[in-house]
Amino acid sequence: MSSDKSHKTPMENFLDSYLQDLLTMSDKDILNDEDPASLKAEALQMLELAKTIAGKQRLASAKTQMASTPRTVVEQLRNVSIAEARAYLTKAANDPRFTLAARELGEMSDEDVIMLYQQIRLLEEPDDNNSGGA
Amino acid sequence: MRRSPNDDPDRLAPSEVDAALRQLWENPADFVRAKSLARARAAGLIDYSAEDLLQEAMVKLLSGDRRWPRGVHPLVVLTTAMHGIASNIRKRTNTGAINRHVAVEAAEGELEDSQEVVAVEQVTPVEVANATSELAEIQRLVAGDEDVELVVLAWADGLRGKEAADELGFDMKRYEAARKRLMRKLEPVQALRRES
């Protein structure tokens, strides 16, 4: 807990004092008659369970993000005009990350231009859409 | 976008949290200390044991939902996490919009046929009254032992050790005796709850 007791609630102060008290007691006094081996086993069992639960939560969170974000992106990309898409692809033709000949753009149908635009934009999306996992 | 725990150099990454907890539990006495703190903080929570609280604190630290600042004693981190979780549980209990025992679904037909959804306070007035003050349960446990009651109040005021003893007008022998009785009284909080 923080070091400034003037901003603490009574419970926070109480826990601080209790913690300090517990830390000043010897391990022997703390353990009293309890079996150290079974306590350690119990602690590690709780840790393993906590790791499993935390892992599942992270996976569920990542799945939710993966499921929702691409839909939003695709929805945004659908609304682009053919002029915007062509302008974007012309610019992308000079981007070394993409292999795209500028001369081919003039020969492409509007439908192909929109499709290519969407593909490139999705490739450019941050890791959330392209990492393939959490 | 939420920052990943790995992006903040001032906090432990999940793998470091795992290692820190594993190292902490190498000493069984520290596990007893953590459980004692969990018992004190879980006092007054409804349907939530000390073990639940300690377990959830570990989950939230491992998942990165709660921050483990670098360089802070593990028991301080765990206590802070448990306090935050318990405070949130208390807030949810006190401001709960609906009775958690009632299944909620879209109503079809006349509304008068459906069960009224009531505030949780109306369902468990005794439990909620007990939970009004965060320290109420602890104060109730020590009621009748005046010296221990005074130590609880001193700790709640941020005093401890000799400072607390001086403030209460106790010599250290009397203070230590009261402190030990307080710790004994805190131990069975959850056991008593489960028996009741």
mmCIF file of C-alpha atoms in Angstrom:
data_model
loop_
_atom_site.group_PDB
_atom_site.id
_atom_site.type_symbol
_atom_site.label_atom_id
_atom_site.label_comp_id
_atom_site.label_asym_id
_atom_site.label_seq_id
_atom_site.Cartn_x
_atom_site.Cartn_y
_atom_site.Cartn_z
ATOM 1 C CA MET A 1 0.000 0.000 0.000
ATOM 2 C CA SER A 2 1.248 3.557 -0.436
ATOM 3 C CA SER A 3 3.444 5.344 2.044
ATOM 4 C CA ASP A 4 1.206 8.369 2.594
ATOM 5 C CA LYS A 5 -1.130 7.352 5.406
ATOM 6 C CA SER A 6 -3.006 10.682 5.378
ATOM 7 C CA HIS A 7 -4.793 9.625 2.171
ATOM 8 C CA LYS A 8 -5.595 6.116 3.279
ATOM 9 C CA THR A 9 -8.864 4.620 4.404
ATOM 10 C CA PRO A 10 -9.040 3.040 7.874
ATOM 11 C CA MET A 11 -8.993 -0.415 6.240
ATOM 12 C CA GLU A 12 -5.852 0.447 4.263
ATOM 13 C CA ASN A 13 -4.151 1.670 7.435
ATOM 14 C CA PHE A 14 -5.273 -1.440 9.271
ATOM 15 C CA LEU A 15 -3.887 -3.721 6.547
ATOM 16 C CA ASP A 16 -0.599 -1.800 6.493
ATOM 17 C CA SER A 17 -0.158 -2.249 10.221
ATOM 18 C CA TYR A 18 -1.190 -5.878 10.074
ATOM 19 C CA LEU A 19 1.269 -6.541 7.242
ATOM 20 C CA GLN A 20 4.121 -4.843 9.073
ATOM 21 C CA ASP A 21 3.236 -6.830 12.143
ATOM 22 C CA LEU A 22 3.290 -10.094 10.216
ATOM 23 C CA LEU A 23 6.632 -9.203 8.649
ATOM 24 C CA THR A 24 8.242 -8.511 12.005
ATOM 25 C CA MET A 25 7.180 -11.905 13.354
ATOM 26 C CA SER A 26 9.611 -14.785 12.887
ATOM 27 C CA ASP A 27 8.765 -17.510 10.378
ATOM 28 C CA LYS A 28 8.672 -19.957 13.283
ATOM 29 C CA ASP A 29 6.041 -17.929 15.110
ATOM 30 C CA ILE A 30 4.055 -17.495 11.902
ATOM 31 C CA LEU A 31 4.091 -21.197 11.080
ATOM 32 C CA ASN A 32 3.240 -22.239 14.627
ATOM 33 C CA ASP A 33 2.269 -25.927 14.356
ATOM 34 C CA GLU A 34 1.462 -25.954 10.633
ATOM 35 C CA ASP A 35 3.269 -28.301 8.255
ATOM 36 C CA PRO A 36 5.576 -26.256 5.953
ATOM 37 C CA ALA A 37 5.586 -28.889 3.191
ATOM 38 C CA SER A 38 1.804 -29.048 2.867
ATOM 39 C CA LEU A 39 1.573 -25.247 3.025
ATOM 40 C CA LYS A 40 4.079 -24.932 0.203
ATOM 41 C CA ALA A 41 2.197 -27.533 -1.836
ATOM 42 C CA GLU A 42 -1.050 -25.635 -1.259
ATOM 43 C CA ALA A 43 0.571 -22.341 -2.314
ATOM 44 C CA LEU A 44 1.999 -23.788 -5.517
ATOM 45 C CA GLN A 45 -1.321 -25.463 -6.320
ATOM 46 C CA MET A 46 -3.078 -22.095 -6.000
ATOM 47 C CA LEU A 47 -0.432 -20.516 -8.216
ATOM 48 C CA GLU A 48 -0.875 -23.164 -10.908
ATOM 49 C CA LEU A 49 -4.656 -22.705 -10.828
ATOM 50 C CA ALA A 50 -4.221 -18.936 -11.019
ATOM 51 C CA LYS A 51 -1.961 -19.342 -14.051
ATOM 52 C CA THR A 52 -4.525 -21.546 -15.769
ATOM 53 C CA ILE A 53 -7.350 -19.076 -15.100
ATOM 54 C CA ALA A 54 -5.234 -16.083 -16.174
ATOM 55 C CA GLY A 55 -4.262 -17.903 -19.377
ATOM 56 C CA LYS A 56 -7.888 -18.669 -20.205
ATOM 57 C CA GLN A 57 -8.858 -15.063 -19.542
ATOM 58 C CA ARG A 58 -6.096 -13.774 -21.815
ATOM 59 C CA LEU A 59 -7.164 -16.197 -24.549
ATOM 60 C CA ALA A 60 -10.831 -15.191 -24.251
ATOM 61 C CA SER A 61 -9.841 -11.530 -24.390
ATOM 62 C CA ALA A 62 -7.685 -12.101 -27.472
ATOM 63 C CA LYS A 63 -10.482 -14.028 -29.194
ATOM 64 C CA THR A 64 -12.941 -11.232 -28.516
ATOM 65 C CA GLN A 65 -10.507 -8.699 -29.921
ATOM 66 C CA MET A 66 -9.810 -10.816 -32.991
ATOM 67 C CA ALA A 67 -13.505 -11.349 -33.594
ATOM 68 C CA SER A 68 -14.518 -7.712 -33.298
ATOM 69 C CA THR A 69 -11.677 -5.671 -34.757
ATOM 70 C CA PRO A 70 -11.508 -7.081 -38.313
ATOM 71 C CA ARG A 71 -15.261 -6.619 -38.789
ATOM 72 C CA THR A 72 -14.878 -2.949 -37.927
ATOM 73 C CA VAL A 73 -11.945 -2.564 -40.281
ATOM 74 C CA VAL A 74 -13.701 -4.327 -43.158
ATOM 75 C CA GLU A 75 -16.794 -2.211 -42.581
ATOM 76 C CA GLN A 76 -14.683 0.947 -42.784
ATOM 77 C CA LEU A 77 -12.928 -0.284 -45.938
ATOM 78 C CA ARG A 78 -16.220 -1.024 -47.696
ATOM 79 C CA ASN A 79 -17.142 2.636 -47.545
ATOM 80 C CA VAL A 80 -14.147 3.863 -49.557
ATOM 81 C CA SER A 81 -14.812 5.575 -52.907
ATOM 82 C CA ILE A 82 -13.177 4.308 -56.103
ATOM 83 C CA ALA A 83 -11.258 7.627 -56.401
ATOM 84 C CA GLU A 84 -9.865 7.267 -52.874
ATOM 85 C CA ALA A 85 -8.947 3.634 -53.506
ATOM 86 C CA ARG A 86 -7.122 4.445 -56.758
ATOM 87 C CA ALA A 87 -5.278 7.360 -55.127
ATOM 88 C CA TYR A 88 -4.234 5.124 -52.270
ATOM 89 C CA LEU A 89 -2.992 2.368 -54.591
ATOM 90 C CA THR A 90 -1.026 4.864 -56.679
ATOM 91 C CA LYS A 91 0.742 5.935 -53.538
ATOM 92 C CA ALA A 92 1.207 2.304 -52.451
ATOM 93 C CA ALA A 93 2.875 1.530 -55.789
ATOM 94 C CA ASN A 94 5.798 3.667 -54.588
ATOM 95 C CA ASP A 95 5.911 1.945 -51.217
ATOM 96 C CA PRO A 96 8.748 -0.619 -51.119
ATOM 97 C CA ARG A 97 6.671 -2.868 -48.853
ATOM 98 C CA PHE A 98 4.329 -3.697 -51.761
ATOM 99 C CA THR A 99 5.016 -5.154 -55.184
ATOM 100 C CA LEU A 100 2.620 -3.186 -57.302
ATOM 101 C CA ALA A 101 3.183 -1.732 -60.760
ATOM 102 C CA ALA A 102 1.610 1.705 -61.128
ATOM 103 C CA ARG A 103 0.919 1.110 -64.796
ATOM 104 C CA GLU A 104 -1.344 -1.829 -63.964
ATOM 105 C CA LEU A 105 -3.676 0.352 -61.937
ATOM 106 C CA GLY A 106 -5.123 2.015 -65.004
ATOM 107 C CA GLU A 107 -6.064 -1.347 -66.453
ATOM 108 C CA MET A 108 -7.814 -2.639 -63.340
ATOM 109 C CA SER A 109 -11.583 -2.676 -62.982
ATOM 110 C CA ASP A 110 -13.175 -0.650 -60.165
ATOM 111 C CA GLU A 111 -14.069 -3.894 -58.422
ATOM 112 C CA ASP A 112 -10.460 -5.152 -58.562
ATOM 113 C CA VAL A 113 -9.186 -1.791 -57.326
ATOM 114 C CA ILE A 114 -11.493 -1.895 -54.289
ATOM 115 C CA MET A 115 -10.514 -5.503 -53.563
ATOM 116 C CA LEU A 116 -6.793 -4.766 -53.802
ATOM 117 C CA TYR A 117 -7.225 -1.652 -51.682
ATOM 118 C CA GLN A 118 -8.966 -3.696 -48.963
ATOM 119 C CA GLN A 119 -6.273 -6.371 -49.044
ATOM 120 C CA ILE A 120 -3.460 -3.860 -48.663
ATOM 121 C CA ARG A 121 -5.228 -1.952 -45.920
ATOM 122 C CA LEU A 122 -5.814 -5.159 -43.954
ATOM 123 C CA LEU A 123 -2.127 -6.051 -44.354
ATOM 124 C CA GLU A 124 -1.253 -2.639 -42.971
ATOM 125 C CA GLU A 125 -3.476 -3.032 -39.913
ATOM 126 C CA PRO A 126 -1.598 -3.314 -36.617
ATOM 127 C CA ASP A 127 -0.683 -6.626 -35.022
ATOM 128 C CA ASP A 128 -4.171 -7.102 -33.602
ATOM 129 C CA ASN A 129 -5.360 -8.324 -37.013
ATOM 130 C CA ASN A 130 -2.248 -9.985 -38.284
ATOM 131 C CA SER A 131 -0.525 -11.558 -35.323
ATOM 132 C CA GLY A 132 -2.527 -14.742 -35.573
ATOM 133 C CA GLY A 133 -2.980 -14.930 -31.809
ATOM 134 C CA ALA A 134 -2.593 -13.197 -28.467
ATOM 135 C CA MET B 1 -5.553 0.365 -27.197
ATOM 136 C CA ARG B 2 -4.593 -1.002 -23.781
ATOM 137 C CA ARG B 3 -0.885 -1.138 -23.100
ATOM 138 C CA SER B 4 0.554 -4.572 -22.754
ATOM 139 C CA PRO B 5 2.142 -5.382 -19.372
ATOM 140 C CA ASN B 6 5.305 -6.081 -21.354
ATOM 141 C CA ASP B 7 5.430 -2.464 -22.589
ATOM 142 C CA ASP B 8 5.840 -0.856 -19.162
ATOM 143 C CA PRO B 9 9.371 -1.165 -17.774
ATOM 144 C CA ASP B 10 8.193 -0.189 -14.276
ATOM 145 C CA ARG B 11 5.943 -3.222 -13.880
ATOM 146 C CA LEU B 12 6.670 -6.921 -13.884
ATOM 147 C CA ALA B 13 5.756 -8.863 -17.022
ATOM 148 C CA PRO B 14 3.463 -11.898 -16.494
ATOM 149 C CA SER B 15 6.419 -14.304 -16.618
ATOM 150 C CA GLU B 16 8.182 -12.219 -13.952
ATOM 151 C CA VAL B 17 5.016 -12.201 -11.814
ATOM 152 C CA ASP B 18 4.937 -15.984 -12.055
ATOM 153 C CA ALA B 19 8.589 -16.194 -10.981
ATOM 154 C CA ALA B 20 8.083 -13.715 -8.128
ATOM 155 C CA LEU B 21 5.089 -15.626 -6.755
ATOM 156 C CA ARG B 22 6.922 -18.936 -7.091
ATOM 157 C CA GLN B 23 9.843 -17.480 -5.161
ATOM 158 C CA LEU B 24 7.529 -16.029 -2.500
ATOM 159 C CA TRP B 25 5.852 -19.380 -1.904
ATOM 160 C CA GLU B 26 9.241 -21.023 -1.421
ATOM 161 C CA ASN B 27 8.806 -19.767 2.140
ATOM 162 C CA PRO B 28 5.615 -21.336 3.555
ATOM 163 C CA ALA B 29 5.557 -18.665 6.286
ATOM 164 C CA ASP B 30 4.942 -16.031 3.610
ATOM 165 C CA PHE B 31 1.966 -18.055 2.369
ATOM 166 C CA VAL B 32 0.570 -18.024 5.916
ATOM 167 C CA ARG B 33 1.154 -14.247 6.048
ATOM 168 C CA ALA B 34 -0.671 -13.798 2.741
ATOM 169 C CA LYS B 35 -3.571 -15.954 3.905
ATOM 170 C CA SER B 36 -3.793 -13.990 7.159
ATOM 171 C CA LEU B 37 -3.997 -10.720 5.224
ATOM 172 C CA ALA B 38 -6.579 -12.254 2.906
ATOM 173 C CA ARG B 39 -8.679 -13.307 5.895
ATOM 174 C CA ALA B 40 -8.562 -9.809 7.343
ATOM 175 C CA ARG B 41 -9.539 -8.215 4.024
ATOM 176 C CA ALA B 42 -12.220 -10.776 3.144
ATOM 177 C CA ALA B 43 -14.002 -10.177 6.445
ATOM 178 C CA GLY B 44 -17.433 -8.777 5.663
ATOM 179 C CA LEU B 45 -17.493 -9.874 2.035
ATOM 180 C CA ILE B 46 -20.532 -11.854 1.030
ATOM 181 C CA ASP B 47 -19.937 -15.267 -0.580
ATOM 182 C CA TYR B 48 -16.218 -14.595 -0.906
ATOM 183 C CA SER B 49 -13.636 -16.482 1.119
ATOM 184 C CA ALA B 50 -10.064 -15.471 1.953
ATOM 185 C CA GLU B 51 -8.834 -18.183 -0.405
ATOM 186 C CA ASP B 52 -11.034 -16.787 -3.205
ATOM 187 C CA LEU B 53 -9.566 -13.343 -2.632
ATOM 188 C CA LEU B 54 -5.954 -14.520 -2.627
ATOM 189 C CA GLN B 55 -6.573 -16.666 -5.701
ATOM 190 C CA GLU B 56 -8.165 -13.793 -7.628
ATOM 191 C CA ALA B 57 -5.332 -11.427 -6.679
ATOM 192 C CA MET B 58 -2.846 -13.897 -8.179
ATOM 193 C CA VAL B 59 -4.977 -14.292 -11.317
ATOM 194 C CA LYS B 60 -5.233 -10.544 -11.855
ATOM 195 C CA LEU B 61 -1.517 -10.010 -11.308
ATOM 196 C CA LEU B 62 -0.630 -12.878 -13.657
ATOM 197 C CA SER B 63 -3.046 -11.701 -16.345
ATOM 198 C CA GLY B 64 -1.777 -8.132 -16.122
ATOM 199 C CA ASP B 65 -5.169 -6.761 -15.022
ATOM 200 C CA ARG B 66 -3.436 -5.538 -11.890
ATOM 201 C CA ARG B 67 -0.019 -3.946 -11.890
ATOM 202 C CA TRP B 68 2.959 -5.384 -10.033
ATOM 203 C CA PRO B 69 5.317 -2.405 -9.642
ATOM 204 C CA ARG B 70 8.961 -3.367 -9.928
ATOM 205 C CA GLY B 71 10.858 -3.377 -6.619
ATOM 206 C CA VAL B 72 7.838 -3.585 -4.306
ATOM 207 C CA HIS B 73 7.634 -6.359 -1.698
ATOM 208 C CA PRO B 74 5.422 -9.194 -3.001
ATOM 209 C CA LEU B 75 3.234 -9.211 0.117
ATOM 210 C CA VAL B 76 2.605 -5.478 -0.296
ATOM 211 C CA VAL B 77 1.626 -6.069 -3.932
ATOM 212 C CA LEU B 78 -0.691 -8.950 -2.993
ATOM 213 C CA THR B 79 -2.262 -6.974 -0.138
ATOM 214 C CA THR B 80 -2.881 -3.978 -2.392
ATOM 215 C CA ALA B 81 -4.402 -6.209 -5.073
ATOM 216 C CA MET B 82 -6.644 -7.995 -2.562
ATOM 217 C CA HIS B 83 -7.750 -4.671 -1.104
ATOM 218 C CA GLY B 84 -8.658 -3.346 -4.561
ATOM 219 C CA ILE B 85 -10.572 -6.497 -5.481
ATOM 220 C CA ALA B 86 -12.423 -6.537 -2.145
ATOM 221 C CA SER B 87 -13.332 -2.856 -2.493
ATOM 222 C CA ASN B 88 -14.769 -3.509 -5.950
ATOM 223 C CA ILE B 89 -16.764 -6.479 -4.674
ATOM 224 C CA ARG B 90 -18.151 -4.339 -1.853
ATOM 225 C CA LYS B 91 -19.128 -1.584 -4.293
ATOM 226 C CA ARG B 92 -20.877 -4.070 -6.562
ATOM 227 C CA THR B 93 -22.722 -5.536 -3.580
ATOM 228 C CA ASN B 94 -23.827 -2.167 -2.268
ATOM 229 C CA THR B 95 -24.863 -0.769 -5.636
ATOM 230 C CA GLY B 96 -26.072 -4.005 -7.226
ATOM 231 C CA ALA B 97 -29.007 -3.212 -9.455
ATOM 232 C CA ILE B 98 -30.616 -6.586 -9.332
ATOM 233 C CA ASN B 99 -31.104 -9.614 -7.162
ATOM 234 C CA ARG B 100 -28.393 -12.047 -8.257
ATOM 235 C CA HIS B 101 -30.702 -14.969 -7.477
ATOM 236 C CA VAL B 102 -33.161 -13.924 -10.175
ATOM 237 C CA ALA B 103 -32.520 -14.956 -13.774
ATOM 238 C CA VAL B 104 -33.048 -11.992 -16.085
ATOM 239 C CA GLU B 105 -34.428 -12.462 -19.573
ATOM 240 C CA ALA B 106 -36.432 -10.512 -22.111
ATOM 241 C CA ALA B 107 -40.063 -10.453 -21.009
ATOM 242 C CA GLU B 108 -42.707 -11.804 -23.340
ATOM 243 C CA GLY B 109 -46.335 -11.069 -22.671
ATOM 244 C CA GLU B 110 -47.760 -9.078 -19.779
ATOM 245 C CA LEU B 111 -45.265 -7.593 -17.364
ATOM 246 C CA GLU B 112 -47.396 -8.410 -14.328
ATOM 247 C CA ASP B 113 -46.744 -12.109 -15.006
ATOM 248 C CA SER B 114 -42.990 -11.710 -14.532
ATOM 249 C CA GLN B 115 -41.118 -11.690 -11.253
ATOM 250 C CA GLU B 116 -40.150 -8.266 -10.017
ATOM 251 C CA VAL B 117 -36.396 -7.646 -10.095
ATOM 252 C CA VAL B 118 -35.384 -6.137 -6.790
ATOM 253 C CA ALA B 119 -32.288 -4.390 -5.504
ATOM 254 C CA VAL B 120 -29.831 -6.673 -3.732
ATOM 255 C CA GLU B 121 -30.128 -4.555 -0.577
ATOM 256 C CA GLN B 122 -33.749 -5.586 -0.291
ATOM 257 C CA VAL B 123 -32.787 -9.256 -0.373
ATOM 258 C CA THR B 124 -30.087 -9.420 2.272
ATOM 259 C CA PRO B 125 -30.499 -6.448 4.614
ATOM 260 C CA VAL B 126 -28.593 -8.041 7.479
ATOM 261 C CA GLU B 127 -25.574 -8.940 5.370
ATOM 262 C CA VAL B 128 -25.482 -5.563 3.702
ATOM 263 C CA ALA B 129 -25.821 -3.783 7.044
ATOM 264 C CA ASN B 130 -22.818 -5.737 8.302
ATOM 265 C CA ALA B 131 -20.849 -4.693 5.232
ATOM 266 C CA THR B 132 -21.572 -0.978 5.633
ATOM 267 C CA SER B 133 -18.184 -0.247 7.110
ATOM 268 C CA GLU B 134 -15.078 -1.981 5.800
ATOM 269 C CA LEU B 135 -13.832 -2.507 9.330
ATOM 270 C CA ALA B 136 -17.215 -3.454 10.782
ATOM 271 C CA GLU B 137 -16.643 -7.186 10.591
ATOM 272 C CA ILE B 138 -13.251 -6.955 12.268
ATOM 273 C CA GLN B 139 -14.627 -4.668 14.974
ATOM 274 C CA ARG B 140 -17.491 -7.093 15.531
ATOM 275 C CA LEU B 141 -15.028 -9.966 15.946
ATOM 276 C CA VAL B 142 -13.065 -8.228 18.651
ATOM 277 C CA ALA B 143 -16.061 -6.703 20.427
ATOM 278 C CA GLY B 144 -15.845 -7.241 24.147
ATOM 279 C CA ASP B 145 -12.049 -7.208 24.369
ATOM 280 C CA GLU B 146 -11.435 -3.542 25.002
ATOM 281 C CA ASP B 147 -7.657 -3.590 24.542
ATOM 282 C CA VAL B 148 -7.981 -5.364 21.182
ATOM 283 C CA GLU B 149 -10.722 -2.975 20.078
ATOM 284 C CA LEU B 150 -8.348 -0.104 20.805
ATOM 285 C CA VAL B 151 -5.494 -1.715 18.861
ATOM 286 C CA VAL B 152 -7.816 -2.097 15.850
ATOM 287 C CA LEU B 153 -8.683 1.591 16.068
ATOM 288 C CA ALA B 154 -5.017 2.558 16.419
ATOM 289 C CA TRP B 155 -4.070 0.508 13.356
ATOM 290 C CA ALA B 156 -6.984 2.007 11.425
ATOM 291 C CA ASP B 157 -5.546 5.432 12.301
ATOM 292 C CA GLY B 158 -2.223 4.429 10.786
ATOM 293 C CA LEU B 159 -0.409 3.864 14.078
ATOM 294 C CA ARG B 160 1.585 0.763 14.868
ATOM 295 C CA GLY B 161 4.141 -0.635 17.268
ATOM 296 C CA LYS B 162 5.405 1.666 19.999
ATOM 297 C CA GLU B 163 3.628 4.650 18.473
ATOM 298 C CA ALA B 164 0.307 2.829 18.811
ATOM 299 C CA ALA B 165 1.126 1.620 22.332
ATOM 300 C CA ASP B 166 2.040 5.156 23.431
ATOM 301 C CA GLU B 167 -1.088 6.609 21.901
ATOM 302 C CA LEU B 168 -3.228 4.036 23.712
ATOM 303 C CA GLY B 169 -1.343 4.483 26.989
ATOM 304 C CA PHE B 170 -0.270 0.804 26.972
ATOM 305 C CA ASP B 171 3.139 -0.490 27.953
ATOM 306 C CA MET B 172 4.641 -2.758 25.268
ATOM 307 C CA LYS B 173 3.780 -5.929 27.172
ATOM 308 C CA ARG B 174 0.100 -5.017 27.254
ATOM 309 C CA TYR B 175 0.192 -3.907 23.601
ATOM 310 C CA GLU B 176 1.871 -7.144 22.464
ATOM 311 C CA ALA B 177 -0.662 -9.234 24.365
ATOM 312 C CA ALA B 178 -3.545 -7.352 22.717
ATOM 313 C CA ARG B 179 -1.912 -7.620 19.302
ATOM 314 C CA LYS B 180 -1.524 -11.394 19.656
ATOM 315 C CA ARG B 181 -5.173 -11.750 20.699
ATOM 316 C CA LEU B 182 -6.175 -9.685 17.659
ATOM 317 C CA MET B 183 -4.255 -11.983 15.326
ATOM 318 C CA ARG B 184 -5.833 -15.043 16.897
ATOM 319 C CA LYS B 185 -9.269 -13.502 16.480
ATOM 320 C CA LEU B 186 -8.622 -12.748 12.824
ATOM 321 C CA GLU B 187 -7.590 -16.298 12.012
ATOM 322 C CA PRO B 188 -10.962 -18.031 12.205
ATOM 323 C CA VAL B 189 -13.028 -15.362 10.403
ATOM 324 C CA GLN B 190 -13.637 -17.470 7.326
ATOM 325 C CA ALA B 191 -13.964 -20.732 9.215
ATOM 326 C CA LEU B 192 -16.735 -19.235 11.330
ATOM 327 C CA ARG B 193 -18.406 -17.835 8.232
ATOM 328 C CA ARG B 194 -18.451 -21.249 6.590
ATOM 329 C CA GLU B 195 -19.895 -22.865 9.704
ATOM 330 C CA SER B 196 -22.718 -20.304 10.020
#
